[in-house]
Amino acid sequence: MKRIIVVGLGNFGSVIAARLHEQGHDVIAIDPRPAVVDALGARVSKAMVGDATQRQVLEEVGARGADAAIVSTGEDLSASILALLALRDTGIQDIYVKVRSDDHARIANALGATESIFPERESALGLANRITSGRLLQYVQLNRGS
């Protein structure tokens, strides 16, 4: 069982947090919106209202020593980058960042992201491959960080 921090509980963050918890992992979810945190509730180990760009908040929820983190802050580039830095400062080695653009990915990778994730791009590539392969092959391409 791994301890995984999920920052940002929009569609992507909520789904991945719940799925990781279903798979038996200790999932700590953080979002500044109380309604979103309440909605996720019992589908994770711990859900907290907070600003994950603040290292103190991450320390309070037990981020230090976590096995991995996922940053999924939506459109807010600055929150994404600041959360990445704060998570890295807590000593987490594997940090996956949902990105919206190639520039966002370059910044995240330069700052130590393990991988930059383009959910829409990956879904589109997977769908194209399923259509052309008769659904015999499911394909997901990940952009590896440096």
PDB file of C-alpha atoms in Angstrom, residues 4-30 39-47 70:
ATOM      1  CA  ILE A   4      -0.466   9.167  -2.200  1.00  0.00           C
ATOM      2  CA  ILE A   5      -1.289  12.873  -1.995  1.00  0.00           C
ATOM      3  CA  VAL A   6      -3.810  14.236  -4.513  1.00  0.00           C
ATOM      4  CA  VAL A   7      -3.918  18.015  -4.887  1.00  0.00           C
ATOM      5  CA  GLY A   8      -6.958  19.426  -6.663  1.00  0.00           C
ATOM      6  CA  LEU A   9     -10.267  17.595  -6.690  1.00  0.00           C
ATOM      7  CA  GLY A  10     -11.866  18.518  -9.981  1.00  0.00           C
ATOM      8  CA  ASN A  11     -12.988  15.720 -12.296  1.00  0.00           C
ATOM      9  CA  PHE A  12      -9.511  14.280 -12.884  1.00  0.00           C
ATOM     10  CA  GLY A  13      -8.316  14.601  -9.283  1.00  0.00           C
ATOM     11  CA  SER A  14     -11.497  13.181  -7.756  1.00  0.00           C
ATOM     12  CA  VAL A  15     -11.602  10.190 -10.087  1.00  0.00           C
ATOM     13  CA  ILE A  16      -7.953   9.263  -9.623  1.00  0.00           C
ATOM     14  CA  ALA A  17      -8.114   9.775  -5.843  1.00  0.00           C
ATOM     15  CA  ALA A  18     -11.166   7.529  -5.504  1.00  0.00           C
ATOM     16  CA  ARG A  19      -9.695   4.877  -7.818  1.00  0.00           C
ATOM     17  CA  LEU A  20      -6.372   4.748  -5.969  1.00  0.00           C
ATOM     18  CA  HIS A  21      -8.267   4.388  -2.680  1.00  0.00           C
ATOM     19  CA  GLU A  22     -10.389   1.565  -4.176  1.00  0.00           C
ATOM     20  CA  GLN A  23      -7.114  -0.156  -5.089  1.00  0.00           C
ATOM     21  CA  GLY A  24      -6.149  -0.131  -1.406  1.00  0.00           C
ATOM     22  CA  HIS A  25      -3.836   2.865  -1.215  1.00  0.00           C
ATOM     23  CA  ASP A  26      -3.769   5.476   1.545  1.00  0.00           C
ATOM     24  CA  VAL A  27      -5.000   8.565  -0.325  1.00  0.00           C
ATOM     25  CA  ILE A  28      -4.885  12.052   1.158  1.00  0.00           C
ATOM     26  CA  ALA A  29      -6.853  14.555  -0.928  1.00  0.00           C
ATOM     27  CA  ILE A  30      -6.517  18.339  -0.644  1.00  0.00           C
ATOM     28  CA  ALA A  39     -18.363  15.349  -1.930  1.00  0.00           C
ATOM     29  CA  LEU A  40     -15.283  13.105  -2.061  1.00  0.00           C
ATOM     30  CA  GLY A  41     -15.576  12.321   1.644  1.00  0.00           C
ATOM     31  CA  ALA A  42     -15.342   8.614   2.444  1.00  0.00           C
ATOM     32  CA  ARG A  43     -14.002   7.706  -1.010  1.00  0.00           C
ATOM     33  CA  VAL A  44     -10.445   8.502   0.187  1.00  0.00           C
ATOM     34  CA  SER A  45      -8.487   7.919   3.405  1.00  0.00           C
ATOM     35  CA  LYS A  46      -8.481  11.600   4.302  1.00  0.00           C
ATOM     36  CA  ALA A  47      -9.905  14.672   2.566  1.00  0.00           C
ATOM     37  CA  ILE A  70      -0.579  14.045  -8.102  1.00  0.00           C
TER      38      ILE A  70
END
